[in-house]
Tab-separated table of C-alpha atoms in Angstrom:
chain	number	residue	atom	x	y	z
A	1057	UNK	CA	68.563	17.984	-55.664
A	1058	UNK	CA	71.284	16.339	-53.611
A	1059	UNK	CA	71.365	15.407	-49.974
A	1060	UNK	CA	73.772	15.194	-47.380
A	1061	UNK	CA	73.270	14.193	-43.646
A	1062	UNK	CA	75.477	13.563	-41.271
A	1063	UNK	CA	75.606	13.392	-37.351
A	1064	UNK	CA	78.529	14.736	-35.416
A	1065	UNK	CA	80.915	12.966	-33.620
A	1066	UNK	CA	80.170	11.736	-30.718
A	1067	UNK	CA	76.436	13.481	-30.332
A	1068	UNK	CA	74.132	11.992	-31.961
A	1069	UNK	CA	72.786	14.863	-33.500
A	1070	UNK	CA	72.575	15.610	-36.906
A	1071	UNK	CA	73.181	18.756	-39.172
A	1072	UNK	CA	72.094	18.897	-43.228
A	1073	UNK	CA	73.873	20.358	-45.812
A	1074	UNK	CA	73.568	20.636	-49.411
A	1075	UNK	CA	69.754	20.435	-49.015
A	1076	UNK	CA	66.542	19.242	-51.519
A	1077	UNK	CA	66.384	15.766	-51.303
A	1078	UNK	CA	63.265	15.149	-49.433
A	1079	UNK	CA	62.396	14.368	-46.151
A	1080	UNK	CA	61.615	10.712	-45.370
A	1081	UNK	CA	58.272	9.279	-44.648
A	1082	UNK	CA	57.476	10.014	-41.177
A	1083	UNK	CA	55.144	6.627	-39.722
A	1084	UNK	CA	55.124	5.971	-36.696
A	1085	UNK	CA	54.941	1.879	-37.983
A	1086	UNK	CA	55.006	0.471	-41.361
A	1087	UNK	CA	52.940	-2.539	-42.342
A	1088	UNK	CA	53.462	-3.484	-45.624
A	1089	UNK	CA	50.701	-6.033	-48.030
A	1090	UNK	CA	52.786	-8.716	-49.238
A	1091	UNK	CA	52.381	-11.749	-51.206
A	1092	UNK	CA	50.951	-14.503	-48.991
A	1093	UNK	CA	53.597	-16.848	-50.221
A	1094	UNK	CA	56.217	-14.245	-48.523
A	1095	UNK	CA	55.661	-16.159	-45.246
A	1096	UNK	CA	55.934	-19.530	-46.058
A	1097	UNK	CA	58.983	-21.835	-47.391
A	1098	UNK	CA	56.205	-24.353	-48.534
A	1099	UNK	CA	53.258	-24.376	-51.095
A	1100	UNK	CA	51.191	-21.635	-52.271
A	1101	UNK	CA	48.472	-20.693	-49.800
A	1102	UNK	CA	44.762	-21.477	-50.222
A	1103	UNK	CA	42.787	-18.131	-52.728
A	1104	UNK	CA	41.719	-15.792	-50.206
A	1105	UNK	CA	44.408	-15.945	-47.664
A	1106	UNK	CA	46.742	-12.319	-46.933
A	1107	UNK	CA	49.190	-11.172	-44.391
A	1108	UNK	CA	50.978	-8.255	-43.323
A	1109	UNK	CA	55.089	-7.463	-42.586
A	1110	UNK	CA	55.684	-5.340	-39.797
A	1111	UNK	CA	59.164	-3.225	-40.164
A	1112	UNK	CA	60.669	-0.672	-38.109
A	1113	UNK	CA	59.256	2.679	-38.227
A	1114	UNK	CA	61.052	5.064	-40.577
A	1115	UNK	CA	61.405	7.496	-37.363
A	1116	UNK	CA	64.297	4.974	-36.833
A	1117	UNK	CA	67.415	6.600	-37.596
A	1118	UNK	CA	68.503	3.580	-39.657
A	1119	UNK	CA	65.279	2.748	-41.608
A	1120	UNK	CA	64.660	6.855	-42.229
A	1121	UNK	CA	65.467	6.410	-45.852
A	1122	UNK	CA	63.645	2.705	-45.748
A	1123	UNK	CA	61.447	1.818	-48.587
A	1124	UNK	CA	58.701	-0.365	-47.566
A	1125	UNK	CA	56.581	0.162	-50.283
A	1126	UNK	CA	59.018	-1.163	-52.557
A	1127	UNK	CA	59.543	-4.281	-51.307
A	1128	UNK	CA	55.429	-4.890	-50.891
A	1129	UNK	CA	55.152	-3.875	-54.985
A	1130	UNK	CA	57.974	-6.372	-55.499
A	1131	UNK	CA	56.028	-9.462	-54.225
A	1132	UNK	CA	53.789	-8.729	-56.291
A	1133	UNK	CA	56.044	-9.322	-59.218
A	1134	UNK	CA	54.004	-11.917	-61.320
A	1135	UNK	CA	56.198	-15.364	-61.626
A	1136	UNK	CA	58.291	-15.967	-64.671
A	1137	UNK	CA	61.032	-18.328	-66.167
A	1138	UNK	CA	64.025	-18.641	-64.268
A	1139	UNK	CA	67.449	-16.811	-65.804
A	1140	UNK	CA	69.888	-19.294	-66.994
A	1141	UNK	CA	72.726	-19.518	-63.989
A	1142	UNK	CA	75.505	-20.382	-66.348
A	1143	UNK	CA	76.068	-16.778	-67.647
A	1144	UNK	CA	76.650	-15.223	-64.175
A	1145	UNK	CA	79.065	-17.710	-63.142
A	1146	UNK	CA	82.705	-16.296	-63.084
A	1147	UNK	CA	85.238	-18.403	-64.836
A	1148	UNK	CA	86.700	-19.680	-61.973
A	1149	UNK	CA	87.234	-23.372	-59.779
A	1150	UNK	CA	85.908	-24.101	-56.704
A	1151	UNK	CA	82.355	-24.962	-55.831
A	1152	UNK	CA	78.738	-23.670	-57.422
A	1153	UNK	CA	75.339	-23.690	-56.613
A	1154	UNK	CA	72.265	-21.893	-57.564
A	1155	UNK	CA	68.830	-21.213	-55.990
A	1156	UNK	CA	65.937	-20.308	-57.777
A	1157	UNK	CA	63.228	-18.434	-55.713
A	1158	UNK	CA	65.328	-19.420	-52.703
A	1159	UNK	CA	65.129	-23.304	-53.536
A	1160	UNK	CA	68.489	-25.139	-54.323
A	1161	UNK	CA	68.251	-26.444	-57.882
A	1162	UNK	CA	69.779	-29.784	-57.052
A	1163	UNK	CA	70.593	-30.243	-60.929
A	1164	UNK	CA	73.363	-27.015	-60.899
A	1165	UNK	CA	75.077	-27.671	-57.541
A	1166	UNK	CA	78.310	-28.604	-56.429
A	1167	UNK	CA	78.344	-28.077	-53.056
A	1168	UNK	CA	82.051	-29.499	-51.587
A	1169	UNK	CA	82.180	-27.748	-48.553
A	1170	UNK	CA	78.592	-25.952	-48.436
A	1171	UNK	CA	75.297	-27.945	-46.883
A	1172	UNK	CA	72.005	-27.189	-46.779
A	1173	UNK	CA	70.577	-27.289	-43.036
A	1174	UNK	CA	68.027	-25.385	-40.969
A	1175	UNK	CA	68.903	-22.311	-39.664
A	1176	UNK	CA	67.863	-19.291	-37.694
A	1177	UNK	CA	67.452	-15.822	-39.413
A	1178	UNK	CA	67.598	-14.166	-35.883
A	1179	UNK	CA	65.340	-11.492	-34.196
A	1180	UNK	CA	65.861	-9.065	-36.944
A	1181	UNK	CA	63.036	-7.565	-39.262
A	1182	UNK	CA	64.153	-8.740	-42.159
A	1183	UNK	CA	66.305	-11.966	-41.021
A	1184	UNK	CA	63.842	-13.594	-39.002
A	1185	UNK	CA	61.298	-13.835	-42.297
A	1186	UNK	CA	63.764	-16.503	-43.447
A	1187	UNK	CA	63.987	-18.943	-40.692
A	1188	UNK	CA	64.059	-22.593	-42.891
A	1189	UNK	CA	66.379	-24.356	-44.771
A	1190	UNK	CA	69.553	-22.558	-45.736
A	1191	UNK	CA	72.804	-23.096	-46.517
A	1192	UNK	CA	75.925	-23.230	-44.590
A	1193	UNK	CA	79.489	-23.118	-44.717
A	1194	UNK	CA	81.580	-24.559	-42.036
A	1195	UNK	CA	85.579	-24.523	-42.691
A	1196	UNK	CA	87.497	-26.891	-39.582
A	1197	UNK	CA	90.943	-24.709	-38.174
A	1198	UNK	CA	93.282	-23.714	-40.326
A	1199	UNK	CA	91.777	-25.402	-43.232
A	1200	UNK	CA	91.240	-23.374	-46.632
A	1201	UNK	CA	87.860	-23.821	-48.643
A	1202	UNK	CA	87.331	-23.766	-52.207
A	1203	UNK	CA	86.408	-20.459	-53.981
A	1204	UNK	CA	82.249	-20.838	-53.449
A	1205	UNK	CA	80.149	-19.383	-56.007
A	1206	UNK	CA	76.191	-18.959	-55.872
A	1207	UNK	CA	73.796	-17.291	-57.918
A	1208	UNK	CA	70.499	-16.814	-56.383
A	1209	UNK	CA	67.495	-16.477	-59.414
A	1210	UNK	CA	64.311	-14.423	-58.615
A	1211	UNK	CA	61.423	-15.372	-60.882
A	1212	UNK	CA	59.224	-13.067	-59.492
A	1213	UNK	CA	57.211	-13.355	-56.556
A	1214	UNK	CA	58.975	-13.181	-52.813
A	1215	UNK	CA	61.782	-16.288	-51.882
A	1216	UNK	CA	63.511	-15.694	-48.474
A	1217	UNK	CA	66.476	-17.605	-47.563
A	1218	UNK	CA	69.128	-17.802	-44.771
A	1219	UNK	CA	72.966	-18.550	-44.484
A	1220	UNK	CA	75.897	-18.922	-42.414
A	1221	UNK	CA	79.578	-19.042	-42.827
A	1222	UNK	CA	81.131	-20.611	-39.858
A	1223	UNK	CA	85.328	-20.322	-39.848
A	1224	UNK	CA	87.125	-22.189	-36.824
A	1225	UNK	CA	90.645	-21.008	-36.168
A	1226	UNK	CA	93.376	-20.250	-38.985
A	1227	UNK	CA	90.576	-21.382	-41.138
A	1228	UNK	CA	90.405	-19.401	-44.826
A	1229	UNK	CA	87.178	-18.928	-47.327
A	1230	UNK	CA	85.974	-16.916	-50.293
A	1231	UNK	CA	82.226	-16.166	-51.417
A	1232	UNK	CA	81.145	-14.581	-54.867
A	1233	UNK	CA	77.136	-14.181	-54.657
A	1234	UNK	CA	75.212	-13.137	-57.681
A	1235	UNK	CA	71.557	-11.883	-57.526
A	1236	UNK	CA	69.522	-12.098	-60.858
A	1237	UNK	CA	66.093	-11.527	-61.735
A	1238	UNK	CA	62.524	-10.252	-60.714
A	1239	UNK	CA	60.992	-10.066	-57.521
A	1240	UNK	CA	62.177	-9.734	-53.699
A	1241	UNK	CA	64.445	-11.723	-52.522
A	1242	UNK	CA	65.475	-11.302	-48.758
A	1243	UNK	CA	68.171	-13.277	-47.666
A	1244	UNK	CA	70.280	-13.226	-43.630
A	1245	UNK	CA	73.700	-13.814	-43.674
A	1246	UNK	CA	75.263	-15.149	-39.909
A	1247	UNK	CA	79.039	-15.281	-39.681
A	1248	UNK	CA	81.160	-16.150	-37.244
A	1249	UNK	CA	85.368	-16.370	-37.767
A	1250	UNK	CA	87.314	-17.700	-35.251
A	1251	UNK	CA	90.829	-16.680	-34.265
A	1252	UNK	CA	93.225	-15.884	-37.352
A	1253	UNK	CA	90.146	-16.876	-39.706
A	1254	UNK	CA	89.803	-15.134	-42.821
A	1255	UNK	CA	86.942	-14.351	-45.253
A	1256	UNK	CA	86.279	-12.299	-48.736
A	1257	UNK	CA	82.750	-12.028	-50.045
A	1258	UNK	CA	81.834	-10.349	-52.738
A	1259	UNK	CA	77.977	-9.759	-53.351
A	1260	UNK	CA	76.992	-8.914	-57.217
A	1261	UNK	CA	73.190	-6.959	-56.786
A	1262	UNK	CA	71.982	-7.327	-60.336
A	1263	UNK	CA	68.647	-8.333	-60.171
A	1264	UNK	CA	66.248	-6.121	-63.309
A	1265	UNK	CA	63.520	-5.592	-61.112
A	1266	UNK	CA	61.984	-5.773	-57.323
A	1267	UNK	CA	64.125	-5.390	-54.550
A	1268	UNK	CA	66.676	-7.462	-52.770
A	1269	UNK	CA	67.116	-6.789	-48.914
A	1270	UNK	CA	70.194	-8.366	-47.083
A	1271	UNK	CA	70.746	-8.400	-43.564
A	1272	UNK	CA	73.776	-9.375	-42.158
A	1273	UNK	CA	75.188	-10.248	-38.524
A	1274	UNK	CA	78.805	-11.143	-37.860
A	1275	UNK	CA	81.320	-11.691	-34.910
A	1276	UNK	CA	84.993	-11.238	-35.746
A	1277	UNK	CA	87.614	-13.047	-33.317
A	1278	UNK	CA	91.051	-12.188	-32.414
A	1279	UNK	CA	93.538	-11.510	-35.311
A	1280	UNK	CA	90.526	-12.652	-37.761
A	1281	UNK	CA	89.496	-10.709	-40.989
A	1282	UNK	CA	87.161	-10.142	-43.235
A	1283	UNK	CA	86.109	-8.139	-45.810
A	1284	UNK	CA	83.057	-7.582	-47.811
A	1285	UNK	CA	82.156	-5.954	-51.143
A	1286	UNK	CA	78.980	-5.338	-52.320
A	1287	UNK	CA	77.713	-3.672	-55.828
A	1288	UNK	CA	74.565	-2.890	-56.289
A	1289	UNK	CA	74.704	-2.202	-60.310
A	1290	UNK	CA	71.122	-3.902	-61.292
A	1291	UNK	CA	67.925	-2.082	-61.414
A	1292	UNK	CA	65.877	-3.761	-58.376
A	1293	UNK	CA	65.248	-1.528	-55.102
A	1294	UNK	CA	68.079	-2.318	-52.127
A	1295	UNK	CA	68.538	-2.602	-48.733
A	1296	UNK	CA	72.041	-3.582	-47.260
A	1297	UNK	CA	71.508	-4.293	-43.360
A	1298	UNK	CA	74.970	-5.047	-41.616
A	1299	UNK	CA	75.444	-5.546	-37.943
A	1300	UNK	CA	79.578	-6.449	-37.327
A	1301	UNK	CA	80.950	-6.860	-34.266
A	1302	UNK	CA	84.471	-7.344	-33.561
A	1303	UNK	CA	84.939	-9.356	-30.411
A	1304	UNK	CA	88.410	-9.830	-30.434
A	1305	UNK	CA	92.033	-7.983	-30.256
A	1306	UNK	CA	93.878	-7.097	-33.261
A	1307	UNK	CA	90.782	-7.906	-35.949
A	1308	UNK	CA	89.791	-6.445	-39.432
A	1309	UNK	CA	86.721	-5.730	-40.743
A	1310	UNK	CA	86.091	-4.287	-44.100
A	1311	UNK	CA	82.460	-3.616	-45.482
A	1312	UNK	CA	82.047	-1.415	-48.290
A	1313	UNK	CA	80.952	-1.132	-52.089
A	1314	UNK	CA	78.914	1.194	-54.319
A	1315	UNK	CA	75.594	1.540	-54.916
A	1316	UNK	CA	74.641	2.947	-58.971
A	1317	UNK	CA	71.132	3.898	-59.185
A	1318	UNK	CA	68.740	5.283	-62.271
A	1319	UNK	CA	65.280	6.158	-63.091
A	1320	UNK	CA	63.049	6.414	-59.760
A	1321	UNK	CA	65.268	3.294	-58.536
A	1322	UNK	CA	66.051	3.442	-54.581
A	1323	UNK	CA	68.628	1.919	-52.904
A	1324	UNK	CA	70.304	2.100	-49.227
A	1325	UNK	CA	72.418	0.501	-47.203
A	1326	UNK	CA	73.019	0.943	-43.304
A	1327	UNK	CA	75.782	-0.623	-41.586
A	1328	UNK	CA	77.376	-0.370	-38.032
A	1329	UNK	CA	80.361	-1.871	-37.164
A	1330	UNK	CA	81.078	-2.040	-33.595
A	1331	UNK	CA	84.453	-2.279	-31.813
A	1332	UNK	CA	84.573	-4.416	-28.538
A	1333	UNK	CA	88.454	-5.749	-28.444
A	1334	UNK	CA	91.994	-3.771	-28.356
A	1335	UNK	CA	93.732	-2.794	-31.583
A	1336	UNK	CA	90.753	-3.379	-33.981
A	1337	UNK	CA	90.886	-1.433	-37.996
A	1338	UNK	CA	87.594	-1.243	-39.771
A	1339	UNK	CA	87.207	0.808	-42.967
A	1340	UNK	CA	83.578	1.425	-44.366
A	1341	UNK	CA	84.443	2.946	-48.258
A	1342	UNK	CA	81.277	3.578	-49.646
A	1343	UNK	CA	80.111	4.904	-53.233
A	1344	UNK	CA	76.920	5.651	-54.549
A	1345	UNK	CA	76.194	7.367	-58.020
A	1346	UNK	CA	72.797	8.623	-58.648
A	1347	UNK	CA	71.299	9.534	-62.328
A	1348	UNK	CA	68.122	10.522	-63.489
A	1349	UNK	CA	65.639	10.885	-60.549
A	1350	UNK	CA	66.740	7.936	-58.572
A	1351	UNK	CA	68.201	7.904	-54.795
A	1352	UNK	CA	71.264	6.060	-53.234
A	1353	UNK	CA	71.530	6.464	-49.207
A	1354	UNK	CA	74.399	5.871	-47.282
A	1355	UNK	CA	74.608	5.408	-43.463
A	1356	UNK	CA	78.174	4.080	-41.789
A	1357	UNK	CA	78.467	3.979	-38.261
A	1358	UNK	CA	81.465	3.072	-35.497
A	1359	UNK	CA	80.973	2.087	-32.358
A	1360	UNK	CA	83.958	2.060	-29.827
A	1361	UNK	CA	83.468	0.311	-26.258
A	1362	UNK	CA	85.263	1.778	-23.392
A	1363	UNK	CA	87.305	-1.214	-23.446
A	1364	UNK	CA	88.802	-1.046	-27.280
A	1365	UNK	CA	91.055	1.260	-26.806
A	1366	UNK	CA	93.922	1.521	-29.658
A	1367	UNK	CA	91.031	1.130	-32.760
A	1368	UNK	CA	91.561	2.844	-35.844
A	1369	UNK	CA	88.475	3.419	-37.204
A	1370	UNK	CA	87.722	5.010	-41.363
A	1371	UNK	CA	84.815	5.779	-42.769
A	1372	UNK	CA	84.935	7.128	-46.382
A	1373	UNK	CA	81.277	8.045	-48.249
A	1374	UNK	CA	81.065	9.736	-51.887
A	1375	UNK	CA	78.167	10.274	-54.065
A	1376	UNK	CA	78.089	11.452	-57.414
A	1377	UNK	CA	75.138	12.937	-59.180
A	1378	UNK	CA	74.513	12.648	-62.634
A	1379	UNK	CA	71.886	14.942	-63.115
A	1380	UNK	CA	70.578	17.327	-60.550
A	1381	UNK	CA	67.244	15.604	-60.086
A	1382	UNK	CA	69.234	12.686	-58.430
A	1383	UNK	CA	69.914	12.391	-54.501
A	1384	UNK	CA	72.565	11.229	-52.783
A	1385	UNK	CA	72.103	10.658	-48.703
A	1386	UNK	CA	75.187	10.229	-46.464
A	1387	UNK	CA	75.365	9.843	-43.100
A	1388	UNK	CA	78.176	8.694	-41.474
A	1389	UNK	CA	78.499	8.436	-37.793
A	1390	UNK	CA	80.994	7.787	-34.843
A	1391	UNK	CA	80.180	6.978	-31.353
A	1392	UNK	CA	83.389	6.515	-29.305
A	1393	UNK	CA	83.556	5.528	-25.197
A	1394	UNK	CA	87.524	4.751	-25.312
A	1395	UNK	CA	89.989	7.331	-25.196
A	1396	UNK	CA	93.290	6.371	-27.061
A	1397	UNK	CA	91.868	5.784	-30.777
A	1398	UNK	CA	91.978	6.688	-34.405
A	1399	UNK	CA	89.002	6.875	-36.028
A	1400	UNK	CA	87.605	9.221	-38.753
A	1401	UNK	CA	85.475	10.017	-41.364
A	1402	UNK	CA	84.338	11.989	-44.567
A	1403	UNK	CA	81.282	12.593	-46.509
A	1404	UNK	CA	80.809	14.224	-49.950
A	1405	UNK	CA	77.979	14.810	-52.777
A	1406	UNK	CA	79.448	16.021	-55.706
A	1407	UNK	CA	78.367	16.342	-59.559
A	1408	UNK	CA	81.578	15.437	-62.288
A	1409	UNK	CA	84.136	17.673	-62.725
A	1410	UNK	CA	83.364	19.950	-65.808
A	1411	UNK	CA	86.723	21.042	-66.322
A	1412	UNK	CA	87.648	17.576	-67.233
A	1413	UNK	CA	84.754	17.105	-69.115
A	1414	UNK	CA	85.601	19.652	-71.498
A	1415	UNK	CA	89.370	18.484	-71.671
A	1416	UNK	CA	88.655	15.455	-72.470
A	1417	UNK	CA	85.998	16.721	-75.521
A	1418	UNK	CA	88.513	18.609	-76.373
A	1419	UNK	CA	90.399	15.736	-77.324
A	1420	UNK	CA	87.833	14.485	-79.063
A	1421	UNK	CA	86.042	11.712	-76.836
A	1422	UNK	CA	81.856	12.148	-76.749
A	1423	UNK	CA	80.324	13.329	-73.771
A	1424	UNK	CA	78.638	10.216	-73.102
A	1425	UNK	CA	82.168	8.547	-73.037
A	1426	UNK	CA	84.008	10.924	-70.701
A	1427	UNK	CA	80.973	10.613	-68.279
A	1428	UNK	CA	81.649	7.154	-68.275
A	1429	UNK	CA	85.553	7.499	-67.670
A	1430	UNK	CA	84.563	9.658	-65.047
A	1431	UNK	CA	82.550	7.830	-63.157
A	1432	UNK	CA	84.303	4.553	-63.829
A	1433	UNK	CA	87.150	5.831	-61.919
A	1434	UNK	CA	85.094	7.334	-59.303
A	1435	UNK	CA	83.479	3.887	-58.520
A	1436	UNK	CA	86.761	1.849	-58.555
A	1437	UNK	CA	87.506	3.433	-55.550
A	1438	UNK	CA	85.559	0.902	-53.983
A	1439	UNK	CA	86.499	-2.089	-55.715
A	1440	UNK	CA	90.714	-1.859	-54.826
A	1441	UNK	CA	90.033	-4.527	-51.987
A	1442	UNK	CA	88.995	-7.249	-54.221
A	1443	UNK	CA	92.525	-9.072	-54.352
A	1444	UNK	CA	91.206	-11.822	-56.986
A	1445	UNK	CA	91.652	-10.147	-60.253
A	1446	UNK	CA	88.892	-11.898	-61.915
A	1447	UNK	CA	86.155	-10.911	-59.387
A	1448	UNK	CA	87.494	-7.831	-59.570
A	1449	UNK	CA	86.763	-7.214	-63.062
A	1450	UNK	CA	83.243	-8.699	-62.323
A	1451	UNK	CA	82.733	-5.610	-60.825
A	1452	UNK	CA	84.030	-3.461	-63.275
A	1453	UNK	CA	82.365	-5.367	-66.241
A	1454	UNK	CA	78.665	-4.980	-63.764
A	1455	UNK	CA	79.927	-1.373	-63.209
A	1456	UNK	CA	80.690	-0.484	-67.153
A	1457	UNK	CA	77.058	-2.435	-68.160
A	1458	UNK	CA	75.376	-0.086	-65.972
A	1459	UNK	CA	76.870	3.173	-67.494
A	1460	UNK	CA	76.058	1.994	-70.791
A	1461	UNK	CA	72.462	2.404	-69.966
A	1462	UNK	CA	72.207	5.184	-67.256
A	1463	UNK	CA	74.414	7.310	-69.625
């Protein structure tokens, strides 16, 4: 059955409608078995050796729908060949690089603009696991780097890996990121853009099996922008962590995407996007299509400081079920101190419509195919912010593969 949370403006509290889906697991801490080879960036460990990964409690409002266990039975994942990086790459220029199991493979790189230094995953769960080398991209003011593509191959196993993306003033970038594979990868993502700065990323979740987690922190400065697109169209477990903070007056943040789940797959994201400076926009558009007995969960939030007044603020979360057996979880939520702002936001679970089903029969396309139609133009919603054409139909292309086998 479907699910639908979401917490009222300004209260913190939280109402349910459209009820059935479950309620999360209710620890009071989780500790997770892992691979001993999740801790280290090194060798394997000597036989014998084990350790545990402390996350937050799912009593936490933004781990409720958290699935530990999933990312414990995907370091397990016995080791395998590595994928072949070529296919994933989009036909485009600009720079390439892959990483298998977290490792650069120095025979497929070319890095221009992107080095590989040590860096800090932060205090967070997730993040601080994958303190070590990582790669970084710093862009000098008002400079404009290459397109940067990277493909990151799971072979099975764990591989943890951090990043940053560093813009100074006026500076411009673009990221395409491609997960492939078996296994958990868990990668933290710092960025900071300077004045005027301005970055599109665009993160392809396509790995077969496991679970990819992502945590990412970011600082916005004045007049800067960026925006973010994630798909999650493979048929690992996800988690999408996003802290954003916009420090600066008359900044843009967009961080959105759709999630497309099947079977018993589980995937979430849970981002919070909080407004410090005058005149900031941020739009969360979220979509999340659910099929068989699988779960997508959704949880937006905006935070307004006393001090930012003049934000405009949208949040925008749809799921779509497939079959009845599916859920869909959406929370979105607003906490607001200033007083002279625009913000809003809308959540909705709904199956397809079966009036244009049967129009669309009636003119002769199959079932399967107006399903598809359907829901193709239900998920493009959250694609219409990708201005290069061919990432763009990346998406699509990820979108369409993954109706062809939920349908």
């Amino acid at each position: 059955m479907s699910s639908l949370s979401q917490i009222l403006p300004g209260t913190g509290r939280g109402t349910s409608e459209a009820g059935g889906g479950g309620s999360p697991l209710d620890v009071a801490s989780v500790e997770a078995p892992l691979h001993p080879a999740a801790t280290r960036r090194g060798p394997p460990p000597r036989a014998g050796e084990d350790f545990r990964i402390e996350l937050p409690s799912t009593r936490e409002e933004s781990w409720r729908w958290g699935d530990p266990a999933a990312i414990a039975a995907a370091a397990e994942l016995p080791r395998g060949v590595a994928l072949d990086a070529g296919e994933w790459f989009l036909d485009l220029p600009g720079a390439r690089a892959v990483f298998v199991d977290g490792v650069l493979d120095e025979g497929r790189r070319d890095l221009r603009h992107v080095t590989i230094v040590p860096i800090d995953g932060g205090s967070h769960a997730l993040g601080r696991r994958t303190t070590g080398l990582g790669w970084s991209l710093r862009v000098d003011a008002d400079a404009t780097a290459e397109l940067i593509q990277i493909v990151h191959i799971a072979t099975g196993g764990d591989n943890q890996l951090p990043a940053e993306i560093v813009l100074a003033n006026g500076a411009s970038a673009s990221v395409v990121e491609t997960y492939v594979g078996a296994g958990w990868s868990n990668r933290s993502t710092r960025i900071v853009l300077g004045k005027g700065a301005k970055l599109t990323r665009a993160v392809r979740l396509l790995q077969a099996g496991g679970f990819v987690s992502l945590r990412d922190e970011v600082e916005i400065g004045a007049e800067a922008s960026l925006i973010v697109t994630v798909l999650g169209a493979g048929d690992a477990g996800t988690r999408i962590d996003g802290a954003i903070t916009v420090t600066g007056d008359d900044a843009f943040a967009e961080y959105g995407g759709a999630l497309l789940t099947r079977n018993d797959q589980r995937q979430e994201c849970a981002v919070s996007v909080r407004h410090a400076a005058l005149n900031g926009q941020s739009k969360q558009i979220w979509r999340a299509v659910a099929a068989d007995k699988s779960t997508a969960s959704l949880a937006a939030r905006v935070e307004v400081a006393r001090d930012a007044q003049k934000t405009d603020g949208v949040q925008s979360l749809r799921g779509l079920l497939l079959q009845r057996t599916a859920t869909v979880n959406l929370k979105p939520e607003l906490e607001i101190f200033a007083d002279d702002v625009k913000c809003a936001h809308g959540a909705t679970v709904g199956e397809l419509d079966q009036r244009a089903l049967f129009y669309m029969q009636s003119r002769g396309i199959p079932h399967a195919k107006a399903q598809a139609l359907l829901t193709r133009a239900f998920v493009g919603d959250a694609f219409v912010q990708i201005a290069d054409e061919t990432v763009r139909e990346a998406f699509v292309a990820d979108a369409d593969a993954w109706l062809e086998r939920a349908l």
